[in-house]
Short mmCIF file of C-alpha atoms in Angstrom, two decimals:
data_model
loop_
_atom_site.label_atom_id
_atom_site.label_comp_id
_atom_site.label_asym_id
_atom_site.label_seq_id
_atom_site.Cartn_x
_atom_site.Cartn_y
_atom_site.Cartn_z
CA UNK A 1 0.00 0.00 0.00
CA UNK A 2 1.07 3.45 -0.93
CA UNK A 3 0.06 6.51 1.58
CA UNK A 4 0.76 9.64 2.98
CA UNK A 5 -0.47 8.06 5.97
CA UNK A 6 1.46 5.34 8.12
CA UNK A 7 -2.21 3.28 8.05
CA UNK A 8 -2.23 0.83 11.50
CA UNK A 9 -4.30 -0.69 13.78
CA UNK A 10 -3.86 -1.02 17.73
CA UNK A 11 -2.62 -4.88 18.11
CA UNK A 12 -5.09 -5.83 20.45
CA UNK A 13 -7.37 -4.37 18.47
CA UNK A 14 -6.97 -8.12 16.57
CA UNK A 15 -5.86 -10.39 19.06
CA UNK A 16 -4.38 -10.55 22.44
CA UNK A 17 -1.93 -13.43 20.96
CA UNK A 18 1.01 -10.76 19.17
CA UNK A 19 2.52 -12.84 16.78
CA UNK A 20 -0.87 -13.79 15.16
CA UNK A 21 -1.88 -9.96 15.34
CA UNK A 22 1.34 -8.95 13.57
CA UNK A 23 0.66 -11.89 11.19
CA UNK A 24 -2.76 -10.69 10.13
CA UNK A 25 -2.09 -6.27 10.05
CA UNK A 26 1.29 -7.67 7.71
CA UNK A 27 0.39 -10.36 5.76
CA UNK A 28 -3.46 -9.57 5.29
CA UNK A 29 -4.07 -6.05 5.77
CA UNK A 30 -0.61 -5.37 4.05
CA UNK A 31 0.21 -2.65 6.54
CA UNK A 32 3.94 -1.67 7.39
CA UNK A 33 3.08 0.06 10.85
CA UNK A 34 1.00 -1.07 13.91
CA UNK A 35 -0.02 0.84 17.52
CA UNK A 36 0.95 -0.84 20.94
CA UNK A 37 -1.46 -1.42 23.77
CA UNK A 38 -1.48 -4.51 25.23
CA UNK A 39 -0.47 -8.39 24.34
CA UNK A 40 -0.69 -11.83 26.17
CA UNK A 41 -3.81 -10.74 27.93
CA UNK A 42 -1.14 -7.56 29.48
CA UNK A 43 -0.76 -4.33 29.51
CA UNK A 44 2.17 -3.13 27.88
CA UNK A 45 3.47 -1.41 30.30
CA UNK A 46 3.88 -4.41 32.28
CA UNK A 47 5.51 -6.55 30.06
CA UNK A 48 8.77 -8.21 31.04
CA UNK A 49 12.64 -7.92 29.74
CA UNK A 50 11.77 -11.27 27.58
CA UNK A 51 8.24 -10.40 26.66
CA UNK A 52 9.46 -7.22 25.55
CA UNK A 53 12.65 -9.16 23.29
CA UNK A 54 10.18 -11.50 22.07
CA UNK A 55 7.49 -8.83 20.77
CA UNK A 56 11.07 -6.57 18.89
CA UNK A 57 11.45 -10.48 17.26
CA UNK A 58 8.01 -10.83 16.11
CA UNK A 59 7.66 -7.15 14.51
CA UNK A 60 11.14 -7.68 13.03
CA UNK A 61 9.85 -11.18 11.42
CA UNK A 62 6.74 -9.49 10.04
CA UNK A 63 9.18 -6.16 9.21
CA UNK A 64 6.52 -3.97 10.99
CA UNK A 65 7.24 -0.65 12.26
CA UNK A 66 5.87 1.05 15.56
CA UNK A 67 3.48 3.80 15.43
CA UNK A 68 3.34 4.66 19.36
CA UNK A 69 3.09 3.41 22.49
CA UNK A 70 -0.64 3.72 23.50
CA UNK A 71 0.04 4.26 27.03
CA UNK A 72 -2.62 4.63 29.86
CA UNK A 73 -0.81 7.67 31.01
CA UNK A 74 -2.81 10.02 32.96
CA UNK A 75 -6.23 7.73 32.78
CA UNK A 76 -6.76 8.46 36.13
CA UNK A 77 -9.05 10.18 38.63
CA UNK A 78 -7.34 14.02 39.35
CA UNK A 79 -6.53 14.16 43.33
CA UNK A 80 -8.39 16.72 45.55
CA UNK A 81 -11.21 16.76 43.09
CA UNK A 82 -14.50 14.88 43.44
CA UNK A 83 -14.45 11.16 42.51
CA UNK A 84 -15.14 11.16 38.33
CA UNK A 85 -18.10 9.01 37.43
CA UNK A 86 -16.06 7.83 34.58
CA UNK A 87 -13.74 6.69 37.14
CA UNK A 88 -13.82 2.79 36.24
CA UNK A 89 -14.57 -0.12 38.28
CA UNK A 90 -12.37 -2.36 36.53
CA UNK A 91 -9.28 -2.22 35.17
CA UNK A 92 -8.90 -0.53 31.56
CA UNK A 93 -7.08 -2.63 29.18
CA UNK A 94 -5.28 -4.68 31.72
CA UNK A 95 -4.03 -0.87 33.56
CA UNK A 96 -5.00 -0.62 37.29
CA UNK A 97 -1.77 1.92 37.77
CA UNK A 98 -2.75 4.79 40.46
CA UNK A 99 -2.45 8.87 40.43
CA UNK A 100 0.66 8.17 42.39
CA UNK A 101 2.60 5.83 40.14
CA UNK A 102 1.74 8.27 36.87
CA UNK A 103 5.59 9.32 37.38
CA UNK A 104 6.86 5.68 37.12
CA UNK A 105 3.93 5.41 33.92
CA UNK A 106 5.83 8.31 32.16
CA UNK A 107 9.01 6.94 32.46
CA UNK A 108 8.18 3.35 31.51
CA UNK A 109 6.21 4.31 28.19
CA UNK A 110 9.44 6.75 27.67
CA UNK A 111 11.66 3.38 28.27
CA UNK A 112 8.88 1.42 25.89
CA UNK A 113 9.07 4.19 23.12
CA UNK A 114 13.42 3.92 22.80
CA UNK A 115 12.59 -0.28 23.22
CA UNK A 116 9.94 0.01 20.10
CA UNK A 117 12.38 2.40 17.99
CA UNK A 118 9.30 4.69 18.46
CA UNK A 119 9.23 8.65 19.25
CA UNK A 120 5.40 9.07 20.79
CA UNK A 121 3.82 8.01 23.53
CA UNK A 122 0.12 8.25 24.34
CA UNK A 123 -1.49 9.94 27.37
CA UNK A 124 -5.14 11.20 28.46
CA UNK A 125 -6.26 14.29 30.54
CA UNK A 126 -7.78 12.54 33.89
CA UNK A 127 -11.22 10.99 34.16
CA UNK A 128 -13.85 13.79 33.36
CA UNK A 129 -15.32 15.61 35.37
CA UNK A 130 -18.31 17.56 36.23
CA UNK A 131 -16.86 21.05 36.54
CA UNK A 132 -12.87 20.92 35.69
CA UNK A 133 -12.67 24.68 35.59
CA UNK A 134 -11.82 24.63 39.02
CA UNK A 135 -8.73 22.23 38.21
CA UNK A 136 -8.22 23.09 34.75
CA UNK A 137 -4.93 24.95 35.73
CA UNK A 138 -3.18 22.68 37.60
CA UNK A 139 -4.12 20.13 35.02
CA UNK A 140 -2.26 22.31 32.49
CA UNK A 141 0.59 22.10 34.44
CA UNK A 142 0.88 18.23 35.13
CA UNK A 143 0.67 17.97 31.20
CA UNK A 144 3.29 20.89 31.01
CA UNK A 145 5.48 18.90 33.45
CA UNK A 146 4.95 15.57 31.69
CA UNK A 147 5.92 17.48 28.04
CA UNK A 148 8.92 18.61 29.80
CA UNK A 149 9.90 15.08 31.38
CA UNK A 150 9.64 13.16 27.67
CA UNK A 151 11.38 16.25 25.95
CA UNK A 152 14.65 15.41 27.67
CA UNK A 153 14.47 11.86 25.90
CA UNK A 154 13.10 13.41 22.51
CA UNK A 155 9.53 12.15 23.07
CA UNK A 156 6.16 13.48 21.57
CA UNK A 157 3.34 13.18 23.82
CA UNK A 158 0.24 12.73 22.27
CA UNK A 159 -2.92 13.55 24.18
CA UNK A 160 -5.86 11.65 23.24
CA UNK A 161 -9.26 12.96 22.97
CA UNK A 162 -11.40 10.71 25.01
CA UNK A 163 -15.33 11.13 26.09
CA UNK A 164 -14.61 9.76 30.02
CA UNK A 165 -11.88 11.97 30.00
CA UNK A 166 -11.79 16.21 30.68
CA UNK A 167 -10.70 16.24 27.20
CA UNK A 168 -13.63 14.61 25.11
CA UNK A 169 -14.18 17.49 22.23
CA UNK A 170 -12.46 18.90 18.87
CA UNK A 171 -13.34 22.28 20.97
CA UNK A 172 -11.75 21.07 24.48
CA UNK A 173 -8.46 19.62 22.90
CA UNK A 174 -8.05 23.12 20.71
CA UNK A 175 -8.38 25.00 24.68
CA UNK A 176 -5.56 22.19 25.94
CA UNK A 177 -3.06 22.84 22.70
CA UNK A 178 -3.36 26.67 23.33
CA UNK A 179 -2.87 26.29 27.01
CA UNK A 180 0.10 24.01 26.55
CA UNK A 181 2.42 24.98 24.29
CA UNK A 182 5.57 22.51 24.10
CA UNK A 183 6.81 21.54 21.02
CA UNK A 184 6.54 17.85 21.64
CA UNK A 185 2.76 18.04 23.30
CA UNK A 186 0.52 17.42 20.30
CA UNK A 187 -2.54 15.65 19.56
CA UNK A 188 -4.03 12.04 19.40
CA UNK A 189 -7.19 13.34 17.32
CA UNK A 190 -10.05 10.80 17.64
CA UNK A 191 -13.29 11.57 15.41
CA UNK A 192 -15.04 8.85 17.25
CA UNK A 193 -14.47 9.50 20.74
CA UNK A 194 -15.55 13.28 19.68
CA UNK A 195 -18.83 11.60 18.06
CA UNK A 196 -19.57 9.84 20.54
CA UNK A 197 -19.04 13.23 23.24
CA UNK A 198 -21.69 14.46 21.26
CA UNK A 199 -19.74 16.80 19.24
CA UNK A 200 -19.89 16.89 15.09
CA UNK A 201 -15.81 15.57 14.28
CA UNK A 202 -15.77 16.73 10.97
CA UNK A 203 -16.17 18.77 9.46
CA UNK A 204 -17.26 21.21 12.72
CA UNK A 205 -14.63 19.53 15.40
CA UNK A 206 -11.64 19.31 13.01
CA UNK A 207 -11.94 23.08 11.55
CA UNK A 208 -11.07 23.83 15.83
CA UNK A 209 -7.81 22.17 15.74
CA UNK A 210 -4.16 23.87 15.07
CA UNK A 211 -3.16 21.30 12.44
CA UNK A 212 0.57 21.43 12.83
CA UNK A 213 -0.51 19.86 16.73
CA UNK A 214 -2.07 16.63 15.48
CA UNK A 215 0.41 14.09 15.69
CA UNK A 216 -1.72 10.81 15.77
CA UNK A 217 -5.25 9.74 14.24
CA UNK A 218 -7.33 7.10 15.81
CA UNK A 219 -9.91 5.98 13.91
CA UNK A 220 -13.18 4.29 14.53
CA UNK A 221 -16.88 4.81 13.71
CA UNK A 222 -20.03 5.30 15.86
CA UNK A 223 -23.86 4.94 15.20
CA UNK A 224 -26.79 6.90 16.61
CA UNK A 225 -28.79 4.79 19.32
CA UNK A 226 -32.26 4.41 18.09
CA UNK A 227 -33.93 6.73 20.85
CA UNK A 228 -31.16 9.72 19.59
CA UNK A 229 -29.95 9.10 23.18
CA UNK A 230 -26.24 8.41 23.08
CA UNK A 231 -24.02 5.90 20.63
CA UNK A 232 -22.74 3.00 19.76
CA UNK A 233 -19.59 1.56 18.35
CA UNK A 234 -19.62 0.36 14.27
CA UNK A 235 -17.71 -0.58 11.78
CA UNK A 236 -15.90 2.15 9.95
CA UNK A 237 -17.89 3.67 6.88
CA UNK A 238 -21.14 2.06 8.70
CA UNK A 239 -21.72 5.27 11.29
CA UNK A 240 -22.07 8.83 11.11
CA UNK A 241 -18.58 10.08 10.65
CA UNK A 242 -17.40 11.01 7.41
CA UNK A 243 -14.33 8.92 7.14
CA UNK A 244 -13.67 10.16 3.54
CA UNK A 245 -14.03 13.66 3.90
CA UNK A 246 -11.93 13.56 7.38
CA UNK A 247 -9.00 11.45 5.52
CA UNK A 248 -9.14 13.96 2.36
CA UNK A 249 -8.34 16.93 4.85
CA UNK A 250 -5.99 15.37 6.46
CA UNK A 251 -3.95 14.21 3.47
CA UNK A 252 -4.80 18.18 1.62
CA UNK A 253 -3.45 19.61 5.33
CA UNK A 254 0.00 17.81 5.15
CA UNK A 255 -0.76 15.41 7.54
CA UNK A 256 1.43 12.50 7.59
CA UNK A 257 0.99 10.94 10.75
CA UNK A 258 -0.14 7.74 11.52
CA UNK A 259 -3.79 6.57 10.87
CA UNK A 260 -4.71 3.49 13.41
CA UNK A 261 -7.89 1.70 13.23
CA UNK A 262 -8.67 1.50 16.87
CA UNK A 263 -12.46 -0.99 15.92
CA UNK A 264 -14.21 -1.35 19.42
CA UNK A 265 -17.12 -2.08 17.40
CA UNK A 266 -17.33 -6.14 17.72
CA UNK A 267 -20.65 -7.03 15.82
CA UNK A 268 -18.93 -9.43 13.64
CA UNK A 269 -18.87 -11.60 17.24
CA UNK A 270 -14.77 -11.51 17.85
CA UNK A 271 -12.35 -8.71 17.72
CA UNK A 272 -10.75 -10.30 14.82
CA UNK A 273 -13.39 -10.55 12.36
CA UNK A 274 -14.86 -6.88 13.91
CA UNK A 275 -11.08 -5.19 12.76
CA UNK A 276 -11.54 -7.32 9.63
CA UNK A 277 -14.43 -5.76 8.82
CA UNK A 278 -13.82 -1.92 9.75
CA UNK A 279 -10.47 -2.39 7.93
CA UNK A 280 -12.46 -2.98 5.16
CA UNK A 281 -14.18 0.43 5.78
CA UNK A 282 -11.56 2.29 6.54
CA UNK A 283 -9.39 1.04 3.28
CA UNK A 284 -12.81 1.84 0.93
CA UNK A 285 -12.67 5.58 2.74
CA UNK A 286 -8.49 6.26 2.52
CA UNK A 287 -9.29 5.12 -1.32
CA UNK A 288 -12.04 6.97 -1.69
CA UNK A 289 -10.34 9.75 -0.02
CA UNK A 290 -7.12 9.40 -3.01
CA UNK A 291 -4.86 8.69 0.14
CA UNK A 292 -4.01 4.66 -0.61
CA UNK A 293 -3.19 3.12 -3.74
#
């Protein structure tokens, strides 16, 4: 595949097993790059000195590059503040890690980025909550701080949009970006988790954001629950979000980040044959959209 894109899709996204995920985004989706999370039923932050050797051997068998390291960084409830109702009651993505060990996070994902031969590592903006304008400062400034901290290794933080999360919106990232300025503090821009906030991605949402500051793309797809009350997860090309269009404007605004099918949707019954089938989506829009060949 030729794009101005590096097209991926987060490994566990496929499979919890690695080598068969790497086997399927390089041999069947024909893609060159892939997104980190989590793999053997771990998160990847807690993977091991030989787990870590033997995931480097597997992407160097299927030659597959590293987009980021989609760390949990920050997914947390902010201290002193009111208990979010996002705040989960399980573990998210195999991540139980606590507002106190977010230092150790940082510099683990920072270790996981020089393992992967990768220069960005994910991060999120603190489970959401009700009124954040009373914390919105101080929020500013643990992001600041955490720019600072990954600068000194040469690593881009990229904070992800996210609807549990004080920064859900197009509108709310654009605030975050002017507030914090580093150089290597950009974006994780997620249409779907903007959808599904309640806010239109694209065009309205993406016209918001600095362009230069979006240095990731998840990308997913969401439907409108039958009552107009809230969303669901789908298949890319099967929701609301104009994949097309958002692709074409990224590609005509120099974009040339990475593009990583992130499904959730799993209507197809397994999270393999659910990727499968948004891949398919997402390939028919990055066509459609002159941006593969």
């Amino acid at each position: 595949m030729k794009s101005p894109f590096r097209v991926a899709v987060i490994n566990d996204e496929i499979s919890q097993d690695f080598g068969h995920a790497c086997e399927v985004v390089s041999k069947e989706f024909n893609m060159d790059w892939i997104e980190l999370r989590g793999m053997w039923n771990k998160n990847i932050l807690k993977l091991d000195a030989n787990e870590i050797a033997e995931a480097r051997r597997i992407l160097e068998k299927y030659q597959l590059r590293v987009t980021d390291i989609a760390s949990p960084l920050f997914k947390v409830d902010w201290p002193r503040a009111p208990q979010s109702k996002f705040s989960p009651k399980r573990d998210q993505f195999n991540a139980d890690f606590t507002y106190d060990q977010q230092p150790e996070v940082l510099e683990r994902s920072i270790e996981l980025a020089k393992a992967f031969q990768t220069d960005r590592v994910r991060l999120f903006d603190f489970w959401r909550l009700d009124d954040q304008s009373h914390y919105r400062a101080a929020i500013n400034d643990k992001l600041r701080e955490a720019a600072t901290t990954a600068a000194k290794s040469k690593i881009i933080l990229l904070l992800e949009n996210e609807m549990a999360c004080n920064t859900a919106t197009a509108a709310e990232s654009a605030k975050v970006l002017a507030a914090v300025k580093s150089e290597n503090f950009m974006l994780n821009w997620d249409p779907g988790n903007a959808a599904a906030a309640g806010e239109n991605p694209y065009p309205d949402g993406y016209q918001l954001l600095p362009k230069a500051r979006i240095g990731h793309c998840h990308c997913k797809d969401v439907t409108k629950k039958p009552d107009g009350q809230g969303t669901d997860w789908a298949a890319i090309g099967k929701g609301i979000i104009d994949w097309t269009g958002q692709f074409s404007a990224l590609n005509r605004d120099g974009y040339h980040y990475a593009v990583s099918l992130e499904t959730h949707w799993r209507g197809a019954g397994s999270p393999e044959q659910s990727s499968r089938q948004s891949w398919a989506g997402m390939k028919q829009a990055l066509r459609g959209s002159g941006a593969l060949t």
